[in-house]
mmCIF file of C-alpha atoms in Angstrom:
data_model
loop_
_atom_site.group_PDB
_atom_site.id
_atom_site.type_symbol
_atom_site.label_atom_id
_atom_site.label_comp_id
_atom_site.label_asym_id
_atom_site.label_seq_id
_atom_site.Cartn_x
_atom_site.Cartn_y
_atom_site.Cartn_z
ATOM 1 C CA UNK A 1 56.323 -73.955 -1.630
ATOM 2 C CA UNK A 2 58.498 -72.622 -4.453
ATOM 3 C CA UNK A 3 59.902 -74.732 -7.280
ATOM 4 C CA UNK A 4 63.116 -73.747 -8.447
ATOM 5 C CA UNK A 5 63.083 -71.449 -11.435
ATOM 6 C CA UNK A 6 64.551 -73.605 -13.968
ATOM 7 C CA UNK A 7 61.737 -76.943 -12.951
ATOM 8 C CA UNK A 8 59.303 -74.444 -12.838
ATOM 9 C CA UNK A 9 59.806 -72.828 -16.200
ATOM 10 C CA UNK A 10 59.829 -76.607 -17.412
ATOM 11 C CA UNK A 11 56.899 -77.414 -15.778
ATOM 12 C CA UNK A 12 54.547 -74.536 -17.509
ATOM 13 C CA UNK A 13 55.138 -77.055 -20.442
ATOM 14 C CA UNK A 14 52.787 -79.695 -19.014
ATOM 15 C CA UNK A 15 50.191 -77.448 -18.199
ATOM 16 C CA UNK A 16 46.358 -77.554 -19.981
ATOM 17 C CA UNK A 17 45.136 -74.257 -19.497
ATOM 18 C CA UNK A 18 41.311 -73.765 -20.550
ATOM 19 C CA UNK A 19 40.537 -69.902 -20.961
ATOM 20 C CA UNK A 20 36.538 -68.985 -21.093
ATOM 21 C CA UNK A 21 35.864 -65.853 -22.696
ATOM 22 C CA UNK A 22 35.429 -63.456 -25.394
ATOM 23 C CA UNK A 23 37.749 -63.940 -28.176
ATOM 24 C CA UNK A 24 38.263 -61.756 -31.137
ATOM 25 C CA UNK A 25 40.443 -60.471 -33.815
ATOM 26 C CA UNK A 26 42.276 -57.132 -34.115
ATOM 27 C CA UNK A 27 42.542 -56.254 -37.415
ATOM 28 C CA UNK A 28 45.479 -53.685 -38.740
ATOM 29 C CA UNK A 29 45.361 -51.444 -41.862
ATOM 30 C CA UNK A 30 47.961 -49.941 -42.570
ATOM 31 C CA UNK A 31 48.899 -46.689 -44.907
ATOM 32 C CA UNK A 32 49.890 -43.008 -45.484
ATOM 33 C CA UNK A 33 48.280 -39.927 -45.679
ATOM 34 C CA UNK A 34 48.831 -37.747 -48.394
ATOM 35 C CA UNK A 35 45.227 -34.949 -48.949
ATOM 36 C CA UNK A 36 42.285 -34.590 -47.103
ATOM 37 C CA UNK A 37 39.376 -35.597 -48.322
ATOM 38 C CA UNK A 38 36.842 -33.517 -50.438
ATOM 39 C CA UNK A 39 33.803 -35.161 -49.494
ATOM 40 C CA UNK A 40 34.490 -34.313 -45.733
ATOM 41 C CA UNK A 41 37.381 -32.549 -43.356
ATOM 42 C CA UNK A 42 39.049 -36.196 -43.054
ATOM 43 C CA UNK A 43 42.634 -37.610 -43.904
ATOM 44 C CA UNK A 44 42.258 -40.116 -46.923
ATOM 45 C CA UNK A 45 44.803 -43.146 -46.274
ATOM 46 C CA UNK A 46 46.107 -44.687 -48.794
ATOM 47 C CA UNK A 47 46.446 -48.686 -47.909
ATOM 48 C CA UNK A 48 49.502 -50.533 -48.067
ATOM 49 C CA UNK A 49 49.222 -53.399 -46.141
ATOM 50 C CA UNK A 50 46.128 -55.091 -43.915
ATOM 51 C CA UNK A 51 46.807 -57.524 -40.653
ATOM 52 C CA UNK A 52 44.372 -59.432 -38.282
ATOM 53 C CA UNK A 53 45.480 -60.811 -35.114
ATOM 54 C CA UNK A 54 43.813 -62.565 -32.288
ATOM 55 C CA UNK A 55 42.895 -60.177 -29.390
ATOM 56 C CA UNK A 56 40.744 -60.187 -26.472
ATOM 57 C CA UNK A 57 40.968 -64.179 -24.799
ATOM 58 C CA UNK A 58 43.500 -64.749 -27.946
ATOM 59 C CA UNK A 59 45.921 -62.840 -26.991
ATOM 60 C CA UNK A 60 46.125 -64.776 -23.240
ATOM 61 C CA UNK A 61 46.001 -67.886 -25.598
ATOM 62 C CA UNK A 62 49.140 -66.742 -26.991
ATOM 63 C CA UNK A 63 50.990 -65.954 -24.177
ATOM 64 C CA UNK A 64 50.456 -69.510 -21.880
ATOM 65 C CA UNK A 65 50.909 -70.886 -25.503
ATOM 66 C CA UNK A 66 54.534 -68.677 -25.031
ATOM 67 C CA UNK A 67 55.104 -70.205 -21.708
ATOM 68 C CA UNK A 68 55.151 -73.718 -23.065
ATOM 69 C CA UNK A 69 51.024 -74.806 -22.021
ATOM 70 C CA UNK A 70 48.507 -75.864 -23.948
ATOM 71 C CA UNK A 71 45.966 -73.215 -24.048
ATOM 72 C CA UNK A 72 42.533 -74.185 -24.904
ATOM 73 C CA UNK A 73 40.317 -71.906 -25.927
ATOM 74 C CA UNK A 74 36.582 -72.165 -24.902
ATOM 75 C CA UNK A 75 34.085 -69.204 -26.599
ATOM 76 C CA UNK A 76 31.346 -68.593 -28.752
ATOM 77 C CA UNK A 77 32.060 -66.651 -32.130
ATOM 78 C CA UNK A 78 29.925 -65.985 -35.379
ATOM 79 C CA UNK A 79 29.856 -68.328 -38.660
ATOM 80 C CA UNK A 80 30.131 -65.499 -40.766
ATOM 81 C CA UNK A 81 34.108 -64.963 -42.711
ATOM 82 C CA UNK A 82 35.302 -63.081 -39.713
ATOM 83 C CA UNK A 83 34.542 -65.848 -37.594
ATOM 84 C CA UNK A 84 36.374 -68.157 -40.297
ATOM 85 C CA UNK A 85 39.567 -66.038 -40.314
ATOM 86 C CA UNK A 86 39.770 -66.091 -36.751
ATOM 87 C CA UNK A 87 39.385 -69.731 -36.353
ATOM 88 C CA UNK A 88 41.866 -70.168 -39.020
ATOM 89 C CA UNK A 89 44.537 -67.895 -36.655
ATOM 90 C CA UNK A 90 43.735 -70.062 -34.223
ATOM 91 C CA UNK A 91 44.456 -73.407 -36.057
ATOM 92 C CA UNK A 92 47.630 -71.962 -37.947
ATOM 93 C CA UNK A 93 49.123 -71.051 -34.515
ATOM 94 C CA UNK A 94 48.794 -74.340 -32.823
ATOM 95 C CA UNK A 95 46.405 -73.437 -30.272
ATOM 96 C CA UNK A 96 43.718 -75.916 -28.985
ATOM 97 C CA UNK A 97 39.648 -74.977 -30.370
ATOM 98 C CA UNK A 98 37.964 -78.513 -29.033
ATOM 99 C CA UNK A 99 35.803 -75.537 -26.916
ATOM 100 C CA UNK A 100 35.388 -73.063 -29.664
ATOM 101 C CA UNK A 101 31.002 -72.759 -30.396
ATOM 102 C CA UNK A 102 30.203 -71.386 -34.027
ATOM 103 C CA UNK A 103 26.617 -69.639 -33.636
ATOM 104 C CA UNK A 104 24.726 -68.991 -36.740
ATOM 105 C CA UNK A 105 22.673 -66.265 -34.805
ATOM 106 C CA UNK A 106 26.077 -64.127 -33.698
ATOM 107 C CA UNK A 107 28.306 -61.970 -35.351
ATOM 108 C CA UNK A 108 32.723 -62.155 -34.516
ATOM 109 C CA UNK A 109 33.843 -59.278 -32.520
ATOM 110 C CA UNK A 110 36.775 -57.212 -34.789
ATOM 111 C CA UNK A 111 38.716 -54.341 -33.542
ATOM 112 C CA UNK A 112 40.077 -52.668 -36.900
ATOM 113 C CA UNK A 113 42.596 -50.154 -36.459
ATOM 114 C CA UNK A 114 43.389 -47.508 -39.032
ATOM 115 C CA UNK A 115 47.508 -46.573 -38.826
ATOM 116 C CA UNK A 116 48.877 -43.578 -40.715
ATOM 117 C CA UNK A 117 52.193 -43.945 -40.336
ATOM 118 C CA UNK A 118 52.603 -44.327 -36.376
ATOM 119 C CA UNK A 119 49.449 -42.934 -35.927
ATOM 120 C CA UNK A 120 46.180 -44.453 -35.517
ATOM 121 C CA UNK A 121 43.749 -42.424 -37.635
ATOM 122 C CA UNK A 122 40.147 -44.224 -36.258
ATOM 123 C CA UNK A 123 39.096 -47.755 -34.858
ATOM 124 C CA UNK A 124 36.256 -49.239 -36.012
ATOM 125 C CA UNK A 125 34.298 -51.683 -33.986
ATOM 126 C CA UNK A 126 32.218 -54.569 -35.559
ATOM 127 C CA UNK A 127 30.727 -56.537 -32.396
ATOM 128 C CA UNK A 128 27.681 -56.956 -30.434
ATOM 129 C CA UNK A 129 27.172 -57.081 -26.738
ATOM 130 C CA UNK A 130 24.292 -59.229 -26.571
ATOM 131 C CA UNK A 131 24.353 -62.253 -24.556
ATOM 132 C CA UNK A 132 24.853 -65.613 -26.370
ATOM 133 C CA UNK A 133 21.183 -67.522 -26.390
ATOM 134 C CA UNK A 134 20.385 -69.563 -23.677
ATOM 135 C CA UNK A 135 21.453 -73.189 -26.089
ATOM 136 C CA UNK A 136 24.676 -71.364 -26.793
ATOM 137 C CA UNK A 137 25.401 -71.010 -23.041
ATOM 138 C CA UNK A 138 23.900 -74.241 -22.236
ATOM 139 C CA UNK A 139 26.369 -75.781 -25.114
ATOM 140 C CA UNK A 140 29.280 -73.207 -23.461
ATOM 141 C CA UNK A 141 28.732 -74.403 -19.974
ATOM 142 C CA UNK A 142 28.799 -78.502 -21.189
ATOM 143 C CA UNK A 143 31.290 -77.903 -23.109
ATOM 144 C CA UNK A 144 33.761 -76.386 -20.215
ATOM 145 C CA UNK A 145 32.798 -79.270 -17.830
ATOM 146 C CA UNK A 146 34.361 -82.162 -20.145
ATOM 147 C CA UNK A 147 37.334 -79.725 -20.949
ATOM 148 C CA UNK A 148 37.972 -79.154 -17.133
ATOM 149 C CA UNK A 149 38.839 -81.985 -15.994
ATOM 150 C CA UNK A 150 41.990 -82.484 -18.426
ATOM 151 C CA UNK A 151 42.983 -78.494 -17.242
ATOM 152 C CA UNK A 152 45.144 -77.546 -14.273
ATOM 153 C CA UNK A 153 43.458 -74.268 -14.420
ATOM 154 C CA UNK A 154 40.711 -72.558 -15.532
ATOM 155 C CA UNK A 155 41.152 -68.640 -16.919
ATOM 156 C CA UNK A 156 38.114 -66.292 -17.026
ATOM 157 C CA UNK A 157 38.583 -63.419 -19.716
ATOM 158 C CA UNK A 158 35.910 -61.244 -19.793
ATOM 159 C CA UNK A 159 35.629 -58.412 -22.281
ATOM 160 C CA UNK A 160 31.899 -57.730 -21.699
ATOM 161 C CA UNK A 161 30.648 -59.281 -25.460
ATOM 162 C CA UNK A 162 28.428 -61.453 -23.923
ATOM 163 C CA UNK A 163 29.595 -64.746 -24.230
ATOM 164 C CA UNK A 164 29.988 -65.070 -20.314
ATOM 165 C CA UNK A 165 27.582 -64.345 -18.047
ATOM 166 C CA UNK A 166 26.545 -65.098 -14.385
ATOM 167 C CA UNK A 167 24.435 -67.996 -14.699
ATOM 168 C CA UNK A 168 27.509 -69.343 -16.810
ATOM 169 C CA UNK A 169 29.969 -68.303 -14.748
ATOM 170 C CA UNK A 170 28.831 -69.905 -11.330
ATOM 171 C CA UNK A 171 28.037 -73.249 -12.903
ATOM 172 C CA UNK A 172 31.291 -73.367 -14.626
ATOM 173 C CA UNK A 173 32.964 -72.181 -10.828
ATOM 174 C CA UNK A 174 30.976 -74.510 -9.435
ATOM 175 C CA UNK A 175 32.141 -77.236 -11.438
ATOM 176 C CA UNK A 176 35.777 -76.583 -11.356
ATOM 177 C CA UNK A 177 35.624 -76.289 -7.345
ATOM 178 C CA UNK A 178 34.236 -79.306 -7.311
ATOM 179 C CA UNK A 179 37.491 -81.180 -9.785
ATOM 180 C CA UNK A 180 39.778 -79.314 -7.680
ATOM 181 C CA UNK A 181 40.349 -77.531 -10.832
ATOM 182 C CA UNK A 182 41.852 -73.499 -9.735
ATOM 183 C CA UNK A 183 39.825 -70.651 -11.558
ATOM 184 C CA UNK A 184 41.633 -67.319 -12.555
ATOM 185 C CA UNK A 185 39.580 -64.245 -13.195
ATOM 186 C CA UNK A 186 40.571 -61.299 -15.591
ATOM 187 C CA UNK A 187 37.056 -59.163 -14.716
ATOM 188 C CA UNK A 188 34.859 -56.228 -16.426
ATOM 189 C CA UNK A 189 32.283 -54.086 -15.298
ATOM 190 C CA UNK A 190 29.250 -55.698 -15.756
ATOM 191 C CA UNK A 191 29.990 -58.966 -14.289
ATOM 192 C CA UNK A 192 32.891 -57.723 -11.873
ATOM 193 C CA UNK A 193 30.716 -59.019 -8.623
ATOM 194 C CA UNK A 194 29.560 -62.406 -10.336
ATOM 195 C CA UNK A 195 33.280 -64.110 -9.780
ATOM 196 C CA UNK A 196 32.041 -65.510 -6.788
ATOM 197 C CA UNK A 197 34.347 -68.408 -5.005
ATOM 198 C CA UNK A 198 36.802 -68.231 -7.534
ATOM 199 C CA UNK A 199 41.022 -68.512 -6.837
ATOM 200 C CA UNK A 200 41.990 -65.330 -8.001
ATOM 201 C CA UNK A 201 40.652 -62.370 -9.432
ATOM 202 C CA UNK A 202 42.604 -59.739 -11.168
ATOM 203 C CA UNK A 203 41.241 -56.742 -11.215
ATOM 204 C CA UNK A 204 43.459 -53.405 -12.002
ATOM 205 C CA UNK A 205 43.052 -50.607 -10.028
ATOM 206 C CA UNK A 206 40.344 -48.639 -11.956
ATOM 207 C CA UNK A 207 38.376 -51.809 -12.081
ATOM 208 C CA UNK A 208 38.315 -52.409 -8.699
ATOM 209 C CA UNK A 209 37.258 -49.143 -7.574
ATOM 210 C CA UNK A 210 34.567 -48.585 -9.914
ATOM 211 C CA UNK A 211 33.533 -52.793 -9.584
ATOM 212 C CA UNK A 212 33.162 -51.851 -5.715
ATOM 213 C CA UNK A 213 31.724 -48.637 -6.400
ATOM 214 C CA UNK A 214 34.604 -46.921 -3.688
ATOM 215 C CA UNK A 215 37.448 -44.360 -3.805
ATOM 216 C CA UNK A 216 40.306 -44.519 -1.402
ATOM 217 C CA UNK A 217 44.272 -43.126 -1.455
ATOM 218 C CA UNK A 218 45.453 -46.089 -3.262
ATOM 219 C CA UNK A 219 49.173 -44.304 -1.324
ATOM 220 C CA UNK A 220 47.757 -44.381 1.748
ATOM 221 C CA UNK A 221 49.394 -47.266 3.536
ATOM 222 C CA UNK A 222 46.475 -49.839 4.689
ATOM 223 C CA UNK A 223 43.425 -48.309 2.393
ATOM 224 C CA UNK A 224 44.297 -50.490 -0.345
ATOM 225 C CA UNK A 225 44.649 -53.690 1.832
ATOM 226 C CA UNK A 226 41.656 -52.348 3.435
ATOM 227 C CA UNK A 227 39.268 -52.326 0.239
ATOM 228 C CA UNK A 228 40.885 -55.567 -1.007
ATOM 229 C CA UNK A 229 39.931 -57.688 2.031
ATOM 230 C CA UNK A 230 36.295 -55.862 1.746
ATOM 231 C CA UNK A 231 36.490 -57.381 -1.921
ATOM 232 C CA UNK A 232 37.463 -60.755 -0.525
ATOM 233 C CA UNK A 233 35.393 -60.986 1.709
ATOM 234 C CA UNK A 234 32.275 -59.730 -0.376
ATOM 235 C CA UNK A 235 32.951 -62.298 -3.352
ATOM 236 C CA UNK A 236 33.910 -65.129 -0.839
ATOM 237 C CA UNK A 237 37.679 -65.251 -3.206
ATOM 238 C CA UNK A 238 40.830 -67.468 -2.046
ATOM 239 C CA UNK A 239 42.653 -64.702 -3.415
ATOM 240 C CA UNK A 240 43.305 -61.539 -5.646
ATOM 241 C CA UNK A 241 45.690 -59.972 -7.396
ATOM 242 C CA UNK A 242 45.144 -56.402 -8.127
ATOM 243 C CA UNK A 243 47.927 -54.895 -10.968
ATOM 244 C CA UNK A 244 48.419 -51.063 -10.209
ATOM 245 C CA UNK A 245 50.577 -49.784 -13.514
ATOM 246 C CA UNK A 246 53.266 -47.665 -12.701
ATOM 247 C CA UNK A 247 52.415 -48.911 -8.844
ATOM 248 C CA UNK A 248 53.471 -52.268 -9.363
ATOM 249 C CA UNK A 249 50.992 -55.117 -8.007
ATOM 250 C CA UNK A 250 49.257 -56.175 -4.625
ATOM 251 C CA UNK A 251 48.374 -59.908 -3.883
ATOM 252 C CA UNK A 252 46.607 -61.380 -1.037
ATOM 253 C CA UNK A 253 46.078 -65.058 -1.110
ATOM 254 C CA UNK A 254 47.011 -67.858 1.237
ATOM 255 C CA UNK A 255 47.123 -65.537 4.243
ATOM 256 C CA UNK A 256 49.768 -63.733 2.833
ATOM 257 C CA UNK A 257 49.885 -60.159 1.508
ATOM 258 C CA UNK A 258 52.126 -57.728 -0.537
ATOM 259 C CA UNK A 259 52.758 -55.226 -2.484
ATOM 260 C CA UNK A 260 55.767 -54.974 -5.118
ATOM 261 C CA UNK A 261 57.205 -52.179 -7.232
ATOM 262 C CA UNK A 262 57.117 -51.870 -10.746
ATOM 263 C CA UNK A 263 60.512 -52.428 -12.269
ATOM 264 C CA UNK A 264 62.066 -49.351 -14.039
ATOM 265 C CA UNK A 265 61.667 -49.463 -17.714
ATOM 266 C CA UNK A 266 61.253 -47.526 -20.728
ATOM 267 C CA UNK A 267 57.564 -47.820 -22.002
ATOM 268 C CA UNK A 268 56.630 -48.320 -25.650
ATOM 269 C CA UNK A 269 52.749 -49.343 -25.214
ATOM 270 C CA UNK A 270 50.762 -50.969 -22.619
ATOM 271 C CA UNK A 271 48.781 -52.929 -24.435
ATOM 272 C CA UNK A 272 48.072 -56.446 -23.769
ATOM 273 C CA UNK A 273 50.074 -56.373 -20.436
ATOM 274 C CA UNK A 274 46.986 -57.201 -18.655
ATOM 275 C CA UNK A 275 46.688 -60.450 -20.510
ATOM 276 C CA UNK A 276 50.266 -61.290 -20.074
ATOM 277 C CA UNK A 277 49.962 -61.026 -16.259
ATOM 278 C CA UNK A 278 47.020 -63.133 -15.829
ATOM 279 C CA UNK A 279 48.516 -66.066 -18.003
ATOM 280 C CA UNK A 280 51.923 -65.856 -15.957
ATOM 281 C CA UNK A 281 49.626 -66.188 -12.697
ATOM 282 C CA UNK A 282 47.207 -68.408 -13.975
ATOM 283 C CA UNK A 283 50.536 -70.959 -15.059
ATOM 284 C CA UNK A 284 51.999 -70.474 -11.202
ATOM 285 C CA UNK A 285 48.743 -71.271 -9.707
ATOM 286 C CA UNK A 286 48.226 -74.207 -11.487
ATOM 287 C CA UNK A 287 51.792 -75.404 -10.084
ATOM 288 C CA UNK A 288 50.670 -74.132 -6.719
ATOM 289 C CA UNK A 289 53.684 -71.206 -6.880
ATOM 290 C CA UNK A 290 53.955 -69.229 -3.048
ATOM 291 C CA UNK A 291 51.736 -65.466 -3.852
ATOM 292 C CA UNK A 292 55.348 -63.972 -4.112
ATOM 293 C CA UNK A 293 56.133 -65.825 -6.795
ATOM 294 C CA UNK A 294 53.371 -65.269 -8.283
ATOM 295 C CA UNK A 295 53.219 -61.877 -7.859
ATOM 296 C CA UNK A 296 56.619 -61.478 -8.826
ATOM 297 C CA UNK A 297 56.665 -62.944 -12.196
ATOM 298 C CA UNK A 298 53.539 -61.782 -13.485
ATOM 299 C CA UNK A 299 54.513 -58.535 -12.132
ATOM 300 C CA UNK A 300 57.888 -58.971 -14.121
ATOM 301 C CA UNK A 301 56.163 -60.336 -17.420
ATOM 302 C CA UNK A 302 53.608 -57.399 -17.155
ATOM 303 C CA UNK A 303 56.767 -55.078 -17.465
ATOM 304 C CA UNK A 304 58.653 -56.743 -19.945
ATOM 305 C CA UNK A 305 55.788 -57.123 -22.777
ATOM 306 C CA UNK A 306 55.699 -52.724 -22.641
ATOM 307 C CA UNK A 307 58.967 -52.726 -23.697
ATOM 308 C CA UNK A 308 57.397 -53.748 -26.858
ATOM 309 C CA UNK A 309 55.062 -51.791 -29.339
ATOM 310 C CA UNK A 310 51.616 -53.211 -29.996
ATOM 311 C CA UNK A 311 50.369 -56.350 -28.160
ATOM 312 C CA UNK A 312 53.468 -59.449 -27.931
ATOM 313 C CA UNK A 313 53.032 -61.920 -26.051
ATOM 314 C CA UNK A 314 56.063 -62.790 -23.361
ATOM 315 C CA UNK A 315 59.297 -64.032 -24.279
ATOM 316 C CA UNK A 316 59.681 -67.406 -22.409
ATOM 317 C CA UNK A 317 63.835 -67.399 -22.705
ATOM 318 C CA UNK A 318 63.363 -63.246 -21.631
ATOM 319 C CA UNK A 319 61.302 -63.731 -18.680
ATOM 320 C CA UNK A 320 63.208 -66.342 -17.139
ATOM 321 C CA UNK A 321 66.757 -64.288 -17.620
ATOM 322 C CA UNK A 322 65.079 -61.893 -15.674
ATOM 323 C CA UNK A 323 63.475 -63.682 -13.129
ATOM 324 C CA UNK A 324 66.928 -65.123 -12.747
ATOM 325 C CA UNK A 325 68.821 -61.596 -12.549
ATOM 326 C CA UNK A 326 66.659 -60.298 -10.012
ATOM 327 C CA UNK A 327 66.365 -63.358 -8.231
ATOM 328 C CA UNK A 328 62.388 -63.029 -8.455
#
């Protein structure tokens, strides 16, 4: 049953969210370009300003933090001084790191993107994906169990670094299953079948094909239904939500299914929309929202955050005027 729009937009503010995953920072350099180099056929950029950010499981931190939860982060990241900085973002926004696991052994993932004017020049990637050792994920799993309880919902955000992985995944499942506790899965490829029993898994469209290793007319009315209760039904799942850009989403959860347009806007960048529609879900599961509802707002907040160039997370005040306006 649906709470009314204004309680439920209150309500996201007593929410503990816990979100397991890889969490990084995206780093920013920015500059012009005035010669090319002599030493090689390159653009030299001259720097005049640097930024880091949080991305990957950071940047769904931000946005429940947007909604009005506490999000709680729960991840393993290196002791060396990118580790440190991104710790430090964490602490100087407010967010929660009682689950954040400093390994000695592990370097911190950074994305560092090169800008020349409103062009990115090159991105350079410092990360590994190894897994974490087997005391990290021992520490990771024990560490999630005495957060979960306190939670109303667990998120999953998987980048593929390495800090999840199946064994860690099913016992932390498991666990929340057992408290009751509602697990919501952002997936990637190499673990994309190991989400077993959880509430719902949010795959996009390109994931889900190549995660079950099919092709089918995603236009064709019934093939997509088709494939998603094959997915269901494979990974034993109360539910999924499958985002479909320009397509709009398609839920099925609760014995109910559906499929809703994309609202009509003007794109800046799709970045970080993803992680905006899994936090709006994850909040509406938690508070046990009808899979319209949640469909529809994550849908919306997925929409509104392109609007926007580089990765925002939602505005709270924006999303519910809109929600509101087309009575979603």
């Amino acid at each position: 049953m649906n709470t009314l729009l204004p309680d439920l937009f209150a309500q996201f503010n007593t929410l503990r969210v816990l979100v397991v995953g890889d969490v990084m920072l995206d780093a920013y350099v920015w500059g012009r370009v005035d010669r090319i180099s002599p030493e090689a056929p390159v653009p030299v950029v001259t720097v005049n300003r640097r930024e880091v950010r949080l991305g990957g499981a950071g940047n769904v931190l931000l946005n429940v933090q947007a909604l009005g939860a506490e999000a709680i982060v729960c991840s393993v990241i290196g002791t060396d001084r990118a580790g440190d900085q991104l710790q430090q973002q964490l602490t100087e926004r407010g967010l929660n790191c009682d689950g954040l696991i400093r390994s000695d052994s592990r370097i911190t993932t950074i994305k560092e993107r090169i800008i020349a004017g409103s062009q990115q020049v090159v991105r350079v990637d410092t990360e590994t994906d190894k897994y974490i050792t087997d005391t990290e994920r021992a520490q990771l799993i024990d560490t999630a169990k005495s957060l979960i309880p306190g939670c109303q919902v667990v998120v999953f955000e998987d980048y593929d670094k390495g800090v999840l992985s199946r064994e860690a995944i099913a016992e932390i499942t498991a666990f929340a299953n057992e408290q009751n506790v509602p697990t919501v899965v952002d997936p990637k490829k190499r673990h994309f079948l190991d989400y077993e029993h959880t509430t719902l898994f949010k795959p996009n469209l390109k994931e889900l094909k190549e995660g079950l290793k099919v092709d089918f007319d995603v236009d064709q009315p019934g093939e997509l239904a088709r494939v998603v209760a094959q997915l269901k039904d494979r990974m034993h799942l109360s539910g999924t939500l499958i985002t479909l850009s320009e397509r709009g989403v398609y839920i099925d959860l609760a014995g109910e299914q559906a499929k809703l347009p994309a609202h009509v806007r003007k794109i800046s960048d799709v970045s970080g929309a993803g992680d905006t529609v899994i936090s709006i879900a994850a909040c509406c599961v938690a508070l046990h929202q009808s899979p319209q509802r949640i469909a529809g707002l994550s849908n919306l907040g997925g929409g509104l955050v392109c609007e926007s160039v580089g990765v925002v997370p939602i505005d709270k005040t924006r999303l519910f005027d809109e929600a509101v306006r087309l009575g979603v």
